[in-house]
Amino acid sequence: MNIVVLNGSPKGDLSITLQYIRYAAKKYPNSSFQYFPVAQNIKKLEKNEAAFREITDAVKKADAVIWSFPLYFLLVCSQYKRFIELIFERKQEDAFIGKYAVSVSTSVHFFDHTAHNYIHGICDDLQMHYAGGYSAAMYDLMKKPERARWLAFTENFLDAVSRRITTPLVYPPIPVNSFIYQPGHPHSTVDTTGRRILIMKDGQPPTGNIDAMVQFFAGNFRENVEIVNLMDIDIKGGCLGCCKCGINNICDYQGKDGYIDFFNTKVKQADIVVFAGAIHDRYLSARWKMFFDRSFFNTHMPAFNGKQIAFLISGPLSQNDNLRQILTSYGEFQEANLAGIITDEAGENQQIDLLLSELAGSLVRLAGMGFVMPITFNGVGGRKIFRDEVYGPLRFVFQADHHYYKSHGFYDFPQKNFKVRRLNLIMTLLTKIPPFRRKFLKILKEQMVKPVKYVAENR
Ligand SMILES: Cc1cc2nc3c(=O)[nH]c(=O)nc-3n(C[C@H](O)[C@H](O)[C@H](O)COP(=O)(O)O)c2cc1C
């Protein structure tokens, strides 16, 4: 069996994820594995179409494809995203049709599901037979039971390919929206009240209705707001995954391009940040992904604390719940308030005008109130994952995070709460006594609401 491995790590051969594939290849010597470091070589593949064709030719001849990648900002890295865009731009979908595929990642399990959903969607768009996603923790391969689990998955995959099993279509094609938004005249009535507003758009074609949306949106403010096209920022490349930033937040690109300066002087200084972009395949553009990935020099610290943020999206977001989840969760782990997501899906000029005007007003109003919505499962879960990783195995790599987490009360481990520990001990013992337990269960509901009820009635 011939298997093509599309290595989506910017670290190429030094990819941790790739070691999982190499291990499986060693254990299944009857299958041949051909490796392509597509993320590491993205600049070459963009410039040199023959090099790109070499990969799609190999895919054409293969029985199956392994999408192997690290998690980068809730998805794959920008270089891998760009590779996927090239498949469609260069009309190479045919090479992938009917091939079996799996996605394999390593990560700390922070939004690994959205990355796998994305690749699954791409496989469905390419009419491949998606046979499953395997999300390993970075160092799972070190553990015997995890190696067995991984090999069982591989065996199941090889069996699926050899039997040419039927696979379900989970992400049906997304229809193209040809609506052209023609905005009205904005009224320039929203007073920014001195708040700095930054609107960023990516400028990577096709931009859909983004330029018109940005122009109308910006026109709602009485004062000038800053609009930046990410194509005008000197960004030399995507995040390299070197993690040098972990010690003191100094990125390897520092002084070599304009990204960090832009982020520190424009993005961090703004009170309101608006991200604008068109949907490209099942995410935003690779340029936007590069922007998000490169912000990793802030490592696992929130970089938008207390800011108002919003997204202007051109494209069928309502049919892409995975992307909506990514956008809404972004605000949560950045400790920002997501004031809204406006798309051009209404398909009616006036309606989009109204939505954009309303957003402009509420961004300033919410900024004035200093309002930040409480976080949901996405934010709470993410914070706990980072807390445990930075406190534990990642601490010596991400020392800057550790200092920040310590000084900002992120280490809220329950075992440090001695009052609760004492209460738990006493109550656990007491509830072992049958009459006490009966009484306890009888008054439980009443006791649970008691402190909250007291505040609601007396404060
Ligand atoms: C820029 C950047 C972004 C990352 N984003 C995530 C993430 O969103 N979720 C996660 O669980 N891990 C994230 N990670 C951790 C990597 O996915 C993890 O270290 C992975 O094992 C690296 O695999 P590789 O060696 O194959 O590149 C990120 C790492 C980097 C450098």
Short mmCIF file of C-alpha atoms and ligand atoms in Angstrom, two decimals:
data_model
loop_
_atom_site.label_atom_id
_atom_site.label_comp_id
_atom_site.label_asym_id
_atom_site.label_seq_id
_atom_site.Cartn_x
_atom_site.Cartn_y
_atom_site.Cartn_z
CA MET A 1 0.00 0.00 0.00
CA ASN A 2 1.34 3.43 -0.94
CA ILE A 3 0.78 6.19 1.55
CA VAL A 4 1.66 9.84 1.10
CA VAL A 5 2.37 11.74 4.30
CA LEU A 6 1.75 15.46 4.05
CA ASN A 7 3.87 16.78 6.88
CA GLY A 8 2.23 19.94 8.18
CA SER A 9 4.85 20.93 10.72
CA PRO A 10 7.04 23.96 10.00
CA LYS A 11 9.80 21.98 11.75
CA GLY A 12 9.93 19.41 8.93
CA ASP A 13 11.85 16.32 9.99
CA LEU A 14 12.03 17.60 13.57
CA SER A 15 8.26 17.37 13.86
CA ILE A 16 7.07 15.48 16.92
CA THR A 17 3.93 14.43 15.03
CA LEU A 18 6.03 12.94 12.27
CA GLN A 19 7.64 10.54 14.76
CA TYR A 20 4.22 8.91 15.23
CA ILE A 21 4.00 8.24 11.51
CA ARG A 22 7.58 6.98 11.34
CA TYR A 23 6.87 4.63 14.22
CA ALA A 24 3.79 3.26 12.46
CA ALA A 25 5.76 2.93 9.20
CA LYS A 26 8.37 0.84 11.02
CA LYS A 27 5.69 -1.44 12.44
CA TYR A 28 3.93 -1.90 9.10
CA PRO A 29 6.81 -2.50 6.69
CA ASN A 30 4.53 -3.86 3.97
CA SER A 31 3.19 -0.38 3.35
CA SER A 32 5.37 2.28 1.79
CA PHE A 33 5.32 5.77 3.26
CA GLN A 34 6.41 8.77 1.21
CA TYR A 35 7.00 11.98 3.14
CA PHE A 36 6.57 15.56 1.95
CA PRO A 37 7.47 18.45 4.29
CA VAL A 38 4.85 20.72 2.75
CA ALA A 39 4.61 23.24 5.60
CA GLN A 40 8.37 23.67 5.90
CA ASN A 41 8.75 24.07 2.13
CA ILE A 42 5.76 26.29 1.54
CA LYS A 43 7.72 29.21 0.06
CA LYS A 44 9.31 26.90 -2.51
CA LEU A 45 5.96 25.26 -3.30
CA GLU A 46 4.36 28.66 -3.84
CA LYS A 47 7.07 29.77 -6.25
CA ASN A 48 7.90 26.50 -7.95
CA GLU A 49 4.83 24.85 -9.42
CA ALA A 50 6.84 21.83 -10.58
CA ALA A 51 7.82 21.06 -6.98
CA PHE A 52 4.18 21.35 -6.00
CA ARG A 53 3.14 19.05 -8.86
CA GLU A 54 5.61 16.44 -7.64
CA ILE A 55 3.52 16.16 -4.49
CA THR A 56 0.15 16.01 -6.21
CA ASP A 57 1.55 13.44 -8.67
CA ALA A 58 2.58 11.29 -5.71
CA VAL A 59 -0.90 11.69 -4.23
CA LYS A 60 -2.39 10.61 -7.55
CA LYS A 61 -0.39 7.37 -7.45
CA ALA A 62 -1.02 6.72 -3.74
CA ASP A 63 -3.76 4.69 -2.09
CA ALA A 64 -4.01 6.96 0.90
CA VAL A 65 -2.94 10.26 2.40
CA ILE A 66 -1.98 11.05 5.98
CA TRP A 67 -2.50 14.66 6.98
CA SER A 68 0.10 14.96 9.73
CA PHE A 69 0.21 18.26 11.60
CA PRO A 70 0.73 20.08 14.87
CA LEU A 71 -2.07 22.22 16.27
CA TYR A 72 -1.44 25.90 15.68
CA PHE A 73 -3.96 28.37 17.05
CA LEU A 74 -7.00 26.10 16.92
CA LEU A 75 -6.16 24.88 13.42
CA VAL A 76 -3.21 23.83 11.29
CA CYS A 77 -0.31 26.24 10.81
CA SER A 78 -0.51 28.99 8.19
CA GLN A 79 2.01 27.21 5.93
CA TYR A 80 -0.16 24.08 5.83
CA LYS A 81 -3.26 26.23 5.30
CA ARG A 82 -1.50 27.83 2.34
CA PHE A 83 -0.65 24.41 0.91
CA ILE A 84 -4.36 23.51 1.07
CA GLU A 85 -5.24 26.77 -0.67
CA LEU A 86 -2.75 25.96 -3.42
CA ILE A 87 -4.49 22.64 -4.09
CA PHE A 88 -7.67 24.53 -4.95
CA GLU A 89 -6.00 27.53 -6.63
CA ARG A 90 -3.99 25.26 -8.91
CA LYS A 91 -7.01 23.05 -9.53
CA GLN A 92 -5.33 19.92 -8.26
CA GLU A 93 -8.41 18.49 -6.55
CA ASP A 94 -8.46 15.56 -8.99
CA ALA A 95 -5.31 14.11 -7.45
CA PHE A 96 -7.14 13.65 -4.14
CA ILE A 97 -10.53 12.37 -5.32
CA GLY A 98 -11.32 8.90 -4.01
CA LYS A 99 -8.16 8.61 -1.90
CA TYR A 100 -8.42 7.43 1.69
CA ALA A 101 -7.29 9.86 4.33
CA VAL A 102 -6.72 10.28 8.04
CA SER A 103 -5.67 13.31 10.04
CA VAL A 104 -3.04 12.89 12.75
CA SER A 105 -1.98 15.61 15.15
CA THR A 106 -0.01 16.22 18.29
CA SER A 107 -0.87 19.06 20.62
CA VAL A 108 -1.81 19.89 24.19
CA HIS A 109 -5.44 19.19 23.19
CA PHE A 110 -6.38 22.84 23.05
CA PHE A 111 -8.95 22.98 20.24
CA ASP A 112 -7.55 19.90 18.56
CA HIS A 113 -11.12 19.03 17.57
CA THR A 114 -11.55 22.21 15.47
CA ALA A 115 -8.33 21.44 13.56
CA HIS A 116 -9.43 17.89 12.84
CA ASN A 117 -12.91 19.10 11.86
CA TYR A 118 -11.24 21.49 9.44
CA ILE A 119 -9.10 18.80 7.79
CA HIS A 120 -12.10 16.48 7.68
CA GLY A 121 -14.04 19.22 5.88
CA ILE A 122 -11.17 19.69 3.41
CA CYS A 123 -11.09 15.93 2.76
CA ASP A 124 -14.83 15.99 2.09
CA ASP A 125 -14.38 18.97 -0.23
CA LEU A 126 -11.68 17.01 -2.08
CA GLN A 127 -14.01 13.99 -2.27
CA MET A 128 -11.61 11.84 -0.30
CA HIS A 129 -12.66 8.99 1.98
CA TYR A 130 -11.95 10.38 5.43
CA ALA A 131 -11.32 7.46 7.76
CA GLY A 132 -10.76 9.26 11.06
CA GLY A 133 -8.70 11.71 13.07
CA TYR A 134 -6.10 10.80 15.70
CA SER A 135 -5.26 13.50 18.20
CA ALA A 136 -2.29 12.54 20.35
CA ALA A 137 -0.85 14.53 23.22
CA MET A 138 2.71 15.56 22.39
CA TYR A 139 4.50 12.84 24.31
CA ASP A 140 1.94 10.02 24.15
CA LEU A 141 4.33 7.95 22.07
CA MET A 142 6.55 7.59 25.13
CA LYS A 143 3.89 5.46 26.83
CA LYS A 144 3.38 1.81 25.97
CA PRO A 145 -0.45 1.80 26.10
CA GLU A 146 -0.51 4.90 23.89
CA ARG A 147 1.79 3.24 21.34
CA ALA A 148 -0.58 0.28 21.28
CA ARG A 149 -3.53 2.62 20.80
CA TRP A 150 -1.79 4.43 17.95
CA LEU A 151 -0.88 1.18 16.21
CA ALA A 152 -4.46 -0.04 16.56
CA PHE A 153 -5.65 3.13 14.83
CA THR A 154 -3.07 2.67 12.06
CA GLU A 155 -4.04 -0.96 11.58
CA ASN A 156 -7.68 -0.01 11.37
CA PHE A 157 -6.82 2.64 8.77
CA LEU A 158 -4.76 0.24 6.64
CA ASP A 159 -7.59 -2.26 6.83
CA ALA A 160 -10.12 0.40 5.78
CA VAL A 161 -7.97 1.28 2.76
CA SER A 162 -7.41 -2.33 1.73
CA ARG A 163 -11.12 -3.13 2.00
CA ARG A 164 -12.05 0.19 0.38
CA ILE A 165 -14.72 0.81 2.97
CA THR A 166 -17.55 3.27 2.47
CA THR A 167 -17.17 6.50 4.43
CA PRO A 168 -19.88 9.04 5.28
CA LEU A 169 -19.90 12.59 3.96
CA VAL A 170 -19.96 14.74 7.10
CA TYR A 171 -19.28 18.20 5.66
CA PRO A 172 -21.33 18.71 2.50
CA PRO A 173 -20.07 21.24 -0.06
CA ILE A 174 -20.64 24.88 0.84
CA PRO A 175 -22.41 26.78 -1.95
CA VAL A 176 -20.60 29.84 -3.30
CA ASN A 177 -22.26 33.14 -2.49
CA SER A 178 -22.21 35.49 -5.47
CA PHE A 179 -23.95 38.40 -3.74
CA ILE A 180 -22.17 41.73 -4.22
CA TYR A 181 -22.66 44.09 -1.32
CA GLN A 182 -23.27 47.70 -2.27
CA PRO A 183 -23.32 49.74 0.89
CA GLY A 184 -25.30 52.90 1.46
CA HIS A 185 -23.84 56.09 2.89
CA PRO A 186 -22.73 55.70 6.49
CA HIS A 187 -23.81 58.48 8.85
CA SER A 188 -20.57 58.99 10.80
CA THR A 189 -22.51 59.45 14.02
CA VAL A 190 -20.69 57.12 16.41
CA ASP A 191 -18.42 59.06 18.74
CA THR A 192 -15.32 56.98 19.44
CA THR A 193 -15.01 58.82 22.78
CA GLY A 194 -11.25 58.84 22.33
CA ARG A 195 -10.99 55.09 21.98
CA ARG A 196 -8.47 53.76 19.51
CA ILE A 197 -10.10 51.61 16.87
CA LEU A 198 -8.08 49.32 14.64
CA ILE A 199 -9.61 47.48 11.72
CA MET A 200 -7.46 44.82 10.08
CA LYS A 201 -8.23 43.15 6.77
CA ASP A 202 -6.09 40.54 5.08
CA GLY A 203 -6.23 41.60 1.44
CA GLN A 204 -5.60 38.07 0.22
CA PRO A 205 -7.82 37.58 -2.84
CA PRO A 206 -10.60 36.67 -3.26
CA THR A 207 -11.62 39.25 -0.67
CA GLY A 208 -15.36 38.98 -1.35
CA ASN A 209 -17.31 41.88 0.14
CA ILE A 210 -14.72 42.70 2.77
CA ASP A 211 -13.49 46.00 1.37
CA ALA A 212 -17.03 47.34 1.07
CA MET A 213 -17.95 46.08 4.54
CA VAL A 214 -14.86 47.65 6.10
CA GLN A 215 -15.43 50.94 4.34
CA PHE A 216 -19.05 51.22 5.41
CA PHE A 217 -18.29 50.06 8.95
CA ALA A 218 -15.46 52.57 9.37
CA GLY A 219 -17.68 55.31 7.98
CA ASN A 220 -20.00 54.98 10.97
CA PHE A 221 -17.47 56.62 13.27
CA ARG A 222 -17.28 60.38 13.60
CA GLU A 223 -13.51 60.34 13.98
CA ASN A 224 -10.95 58.58 11.81
CA VAL A 225 -10.28 54.97 12.61
CA GLU A 226 -7.22 53.05 11.49
CA ILE A 227 -7.58 50.49 8.71
CA VAL A 228 -4.64 48.19 8.07
CA ASN A 229 -4.24 45.76 5.22
CA LEU A 230 -2.15 42.82 6.44
CA MET A 231 -0.58 42.58 2.99
CA ASP A 232 1.04 45.96 3.72
CA ILE A 233 2.76 44.66 6.86
CA ASP A 234 6.20 43.21 6.26
CA ILE A 235 5.68 39.63 7.46
CA LYS A 236 8.55 37.42 6.36
CA GLY A 237 6.84 34.14 7.05
CA GLY A 238 4.75 31.97 9.33
CA CYS A 239 5.62 30.86 12.85
CA LEU A 240 8.50 28.38 12.74
CA GLY A 241 7.50 26.55 15.91
CA CYS A 242 10.95 27.08 17.42
CA CYS A 243 9.44 28.17 20.79
CA LYS A 244 12.39 30.54 21.44
CA CYS A 245 9.74 33.04 22.55
CA GLY A 246 8.95 30.82 25.53
CA ILE A 247 11.71 32.21 27.74
CA ASN A 248 11.08 35.96 27.40
CA ASN A 249 8.62 36.51 24.54
CA ILE A 250 11.39 37.43 22.09
CA CYS A 251 10.50 35.92 18.71
CA ASP A 252 13.15 34.60 16.34
CA TYR A 253 11.81 37.06 13.73
CA GLN A 254 12.40 40.06 16.04
CA GLY A 255 14.17 42.79 14.07
CA LYS A 256 13.83 40.77 10.87
CA ASP A 257 10.34 41.86 9.83
CA GLY A 258 7.59 44.27 10.82
CA TYR A 259 5.12 41.93 12.50
CA ILE A 260 6.12 42.25 16.15
CA ASP A 261 6.40 46.00 15.96
CA PHE A 262 2.97 46.18 14.33
CA PHE A 263 1.45 43.90 16.94
CA ASN A 264 2.97 45.76 19.88
CA THR A 265 2.41 49.32 18.68
CA LYS A 266 -0.91 48.98 16.87
CA VAL A 267 -2.81 45.88 17.95
CA LYS A 268 -1.93 45.93 21.64
CA GLN A 269 -2.48 49.68 21.90
CA ALA A 270 -5.97 49.60 20.39
CA ASP A 271 -9.08 49.58 22.58
CA ILE A 272 -11.23 48.06 19.86
CA VAL A 273 -9.92 45.58 17.32
CA VAL A 274 -11.93 44.48 14.30
CA PHE A 275 -10.80 41.53 12.20
CA ALA A 276 -12.13 41.46 8.64
CA GLY A 277 -11.72 38.67 6.13
CA ALA A 278 -13.35 36.43 3.58
CA ILE A 279 -13.78 32.70 4.07
CA HIS A 280 -11.19 30.75 2.09
CA ASP A 281 -12.08 27.07 1.92
CA ARG A 282 -13.23 26.37 5.50
CA TYR A 283 -11.31 29.04 7.40
CA LEU A 284 -10.13 32.58 6.71
CA SER A 285 -7.13 33.14 4.43
CA ALA A 286 -3.64 31.76 5.07
CA ARG A 287 -2.59 35.39 5.57
CA TRP A 288 -4.96 35.71 8.51
CA LYS A 289 -3.68 32.39 9.83
CA MET A 290 -0.15 33.75 9.61
CA PHE A 291 -1.23 36.78 11.64
CA PHE A 292 -2.68 34.56 14.38
CA ASP A 293 0.25 32.11 14.41
CA ARG A 294 2.84 34.84 14.61
CA SER A 295 1.10 36.31 17.64
CA PHE A 296 2.39 33.22 19.45
CA PHE A 297 5.36 35.33 20.58
CA ASN A 298 2.91 36.27 23.39
CA THR A 299 2.97 32.51 24.13
CA HIS A 300 0.06 31.47 26.37
CA MET A 301 -0.74 34.87 27.81
CA PRO A 302 -3.86 36.75 26.80
CA ALA A 303 -2.93 39.65 24.52
CA PHE A 304 -6.33 41.36 24.20
CA ASN A 305 -7.29 41.72 27.87
CA GLY A 306 -10.38 43.87 28.27
CA LYS A 307 -10.52 44.91 24.62
CA GLN A 308 -13.63 44.85 22.49
CA ILE A 309 -13.23 42.73 19.38
CA ALA A 310 -15.45 41.93 16.40
CA PHE A 311 -15.25 40.00 13.15
CA LEU A 312 -16.50 41.10 9.74
CA ILE A 313 -16.77 38.02 7.57
CA SER A 314 -17.55 37.68 3.89
CA GLY A 315 -18.83 34.19 3.14
CA PRO A 316 -21.10 31.45 4.37
CA LEU A 317 -20.25 31.40 8.07
CA SER A 318 -23.69 30.05 9.00
CA GLN A 319 -22.72 26.85 7.19
CA ASN A 320 -19.38 26.63 8.95
CA ASP A 321 -20.00 26.14 12.62
CA ASN A 322 -16.42 25.00 13.13
CA LEU A 323 -15.12 28.40 12.06
CA ARG A 324 -17.69 30.20 14.22
CA GLN A 325 -16.47 28.19 17.19
CA ILE A 326 -12.88 29.16 16.43
CA LEU A 327 -13.76 32.86 16.17
CA THR A 328 -15.86 32.97 19.33
CA SER A 329 -13.29 31.01 21.32
CA TYR A 330 -10.48 33.32 20.20
CA GLY A 331 -11.98 36.19 22.19
CA GLU A 332 -12.41 34.00 25.23
CA PHE A 333 -8.83 32.88 25.65
CA GLN A 334 -7.58 36.37 24.76
CA GLU A 335 -9.74 37.75 27.62
CA ALA A 336 -11.45 40.10 25.16
CA ASN A 337 -15.13 40.74 24.67
CA LEU A 338 -16.51 39.55 21.36
CA ALA A 339 -19.03 42.28 20.56
CA GLY A 340 -20.24 40.64 17.39
CA ILE A 341 -19.66 38.78 14.14
CA ILE A 342 -21.25 40.34 11.08
CA THR A 343 -21.34 38.55 7.74
CA ASP A 344 -22.64 39.45 4.30
CA GLU A 345 -24.95 36.43 4.32
CA ALA A 346 -28.11 38.53 4.72
CA GLY A 347 -27.70 39.18 0.99
CA GLU A 348 -29.43 42.55 1.34
CA ASN A 349 -27.51 45.81 1.28
CA GLN A 350 -29.66 47.68 3.77
CA GLN A 351 -29.72 44.86 6.27
CA ILE A 352 -25.92 44.57 6.22
CA ASP A 353 -25.63 48.37 6.59
CA LEU A 354 -27.85 48.20 9.68
CA LEU A 355 -25.91 45.32 11.21
CA LEU A 356 -22.58 47.08 10.67
CA SER A 357 -23.86 50.38 12.08
CA GLU A 358 -25.27 48.64 15.13
CA LEU A 359 -21.94 46.89 15.69
CA ALA A 360 -20.02 50.16 15.46
CA GLY A 361 -22.22 51.69 18.16
CA SER A 362 -22.14 48.72 20.48
CA LEU A 363 -18.34 48.36 20.28
CA VAL A 364 -17.88 51.88 21.66
CA ARG A 365 -20.69 51.51 24.18
CA LEU A 366 -19.31 48.22 25.53
CA ALA A 367 -15.79 49.66 25.62
CA GLY A 368 -17.16 52.52 27.74
CA MET A 369 -18.69 50.04 30.16
CA GLY A 370 -15.50 47.96 30.23
CA PHE A 371 -17.77 45.00 29.63
CA VAL A 372 -16.37 41.52 29.04
CA MET A 373 -18.74 38.58 28.77
CA PRO A 374 -18.08 35.65 31.13
CA ILE A 375 -16.25 32.86 29.36
CA THR A 376 -17.89 29.58 28.39
CA PHE A 377 -16.61 26.03 28.41
CA ASN A 378 -14.21 26.96 25.58
CA GLY A 379 -12.46 29.65 27.59
CA VAL A 380 -12.61 27.89 30.95
CA GLY A 381 -11.41 24.57 29.51
CA GLY A 382 -8.62 26.22 27.57
CA ARG A 383 -7.39 28.13 30.58
CA LYS A 384 -7.23 24.97 32.67
CA ILE A 385 -5.27 23.15 29.96
CA PHE A 386 -2.70 25.95 29.77
CA ARG A 387 -2.58 26.26 33.55
CA ASP A 388 -1.70 22.59 33.95
CA GLU A 389 0.76 22.54 31.03
CA VAL A 390 2.61 25.70 32.09
CA TYR A 391 2.69 24.67 35.73
CA GLY A 392 3.90 21.21 34.73
CA PRO A 393 5.70 19.87 31.68
CA LEU A 394 5.97 23.09 29.66
CA ARG A 395 7.25 25.36 32.45
CA PHE A 396 10.94 25.37 31.59
CA VAL A 397 10.18 26.12 27.94
CA PHE A 398 7.52 28.75 28.64
CA GLN A 399 9.12 30.54 31.58
CA ALA A 400 7.51 33.88 30.73
CA ASP A 401 4.07 32.24 30.94
CA HIS A 402 4.93 30.77 34.31
CA HIS A 403 5.80 34.18 35.77
CA TYR A 404 2.65 35.70 34.30
CA TYR A 405 0.41 32.88 35.50
CA LYS A 406 1.90 33.11 38.98
CA SER A 407 1.43 36.86 39.26
CA HIS A 408 -2.05 36.87 37.70
CA GLY A 409 -3.65 34.16 39.82
CA PHE A 410 -3.85 31.59 37.05
CA TYR A 411 -2.64 28.86 39.38
CA ASP A 412 -6.02 28.38 41.01
CA PHE A 413 -5.58 24.72 41.79
CA PRO A 414 -8.34 23.64 44.15
CA GLN A 415 -5.98 21.67 46.38
CA LYS A 416 -4.50 24.92 47.66
CA ASN A 417 -7.87 25.92 49.11
CA PHE A 418 -7.49 24.56 52.64
CA LYS A 419 -10.96 25.68 53.71
CA VAL A 420 -12.58 23.64 50.95
CA ARG A 421 -10.31 20.67 51.60
CA ARG A 422 -11.29 20.66 55.28
CA LEU A 423 -14.96 20.96 54.40
CA ASN A 424 -14.70 18.10 51.91
CA LEU A 425 -13.03 15.86 54.46
CA ILE A 426 -15.57 16.53 57.20
CA MET A 427 -18.60 16.27 54.92
CA THR A 428 -17.36 13.10 53.22
CA LEU A 429 -16.96 11.44 56.61
CA LEU A 430 -20.28 12.69 57.94
CA THR A 431 -22.22 11.53 54.87
CA LYS A 432 -21.05 8.01 55.58
CA ILE A 433 -23.38 8.04 58.65
CA PRO A 434 -26.83 6.95 57.35
CA PRO A 435 -29.06 9.37 59.39
CA PHE A 436 -26.76 12.28 58.51
CA ARG A 437 -26.75 11.31 54.84
CA ARG A 438 -30.57 11.13 54.75
CA LYS A 439 -30.85 14.61 56.26
CA PHE A 440 -28.08 15.92 54.00
CA LEU A 441 -29.80 14.73 50.84
CA LYS A 442 -33.09 16.21 52.01
CA ILE A 443 -31.71 19.71 52.52
CA LEU A 444 -29.12 19.63 49.70
CA LYS A 445 -31.02 21.77 47.16
CA GLU A 446 -31.84 24.36 49.80
CA GLN A 447 -28.26 24.52 51.04
CA MET A 448 -26.81 24.80 47.54
CA VAL A 449 -28.81 27.89 46.68
CA LYS A 450 -28.48 29.49 50.14
CA PRO A 451 -25.33 31.64 49.64
CA VAL A 452 -26.36 32.85 46.16
CA LYS A 453 -29.90 33.58 47.36
CA TYR A 454 -28.47 35.58 50.24
CA VAL A 455 -26.46 37.79 47.85
CA ALA A 456 -29.40 38.18 45.46
CA GLU A 457 -31.63 39.35 48.33
CA ASN A 458 -29.20 41.42 50.36
CA ARG A 459 -26.65 43.06 48.09
C1 LIG B 1 2.39 28.84 17.12
C2 LIG B 1 1.93 27.66 17.90
C3 LIG B 1 0.59 27.49 18.13
C4 LIG B 1 0.13 26.38 18.83
N1 LIG B 1 -1.22 26.26 19.02
C5 LIG B 1 -1.70 25.18 19.66
C6 LIG B 1 -3.10 25.02 19.84
O1 LIG B 1 -3.93 25.82 19.40
N2 LIG B 1 -3.53 23.92 20.51
C7 LIG B 1 -2.67 22.99 21.03
O2 LIG B 1 -3.13 22.05 21.65
N3 LIG B 1 -1.33 23.12 20.85
C8 LIG B 1 -0.83 24.18 20.17
N4 LIG B 1 0.52 24.30 19.96
C9 LIG B 1 1.41 23.20 20.40
C10 LIG B 1 1.80 22.25 19.24
O3 LIG B 1 0.67 21.80 18.55
C11 LIG B 1 2.56 21.04 19.77
O4 LIG B 1 3.73 21.47 20.37
C12 LIG B 1 2.85 20.00 18.69
O5 LIG B 1 3.13 18.79 19.34
C13 LIG B 1 4.04 20.35 17.81
O6 LIG B 1 4.13 19.34 16.83
P1 LIG B 1 5.28 19.26 15.74
O7 LIG B 1 6.56 19.02 16.49
O8 LIG B 1 4.87 18.11 14.91
O9 LIG B 1 5.32 20.54 15.00
C14 LIG B 1 1.03 25.41 19.31
C15 LIG B 1 2.39 25.58 19.08
C16 LIG B 1 2.84 26.68 18.38
C17 LIG B 1 4.32 26.85 18.14
#
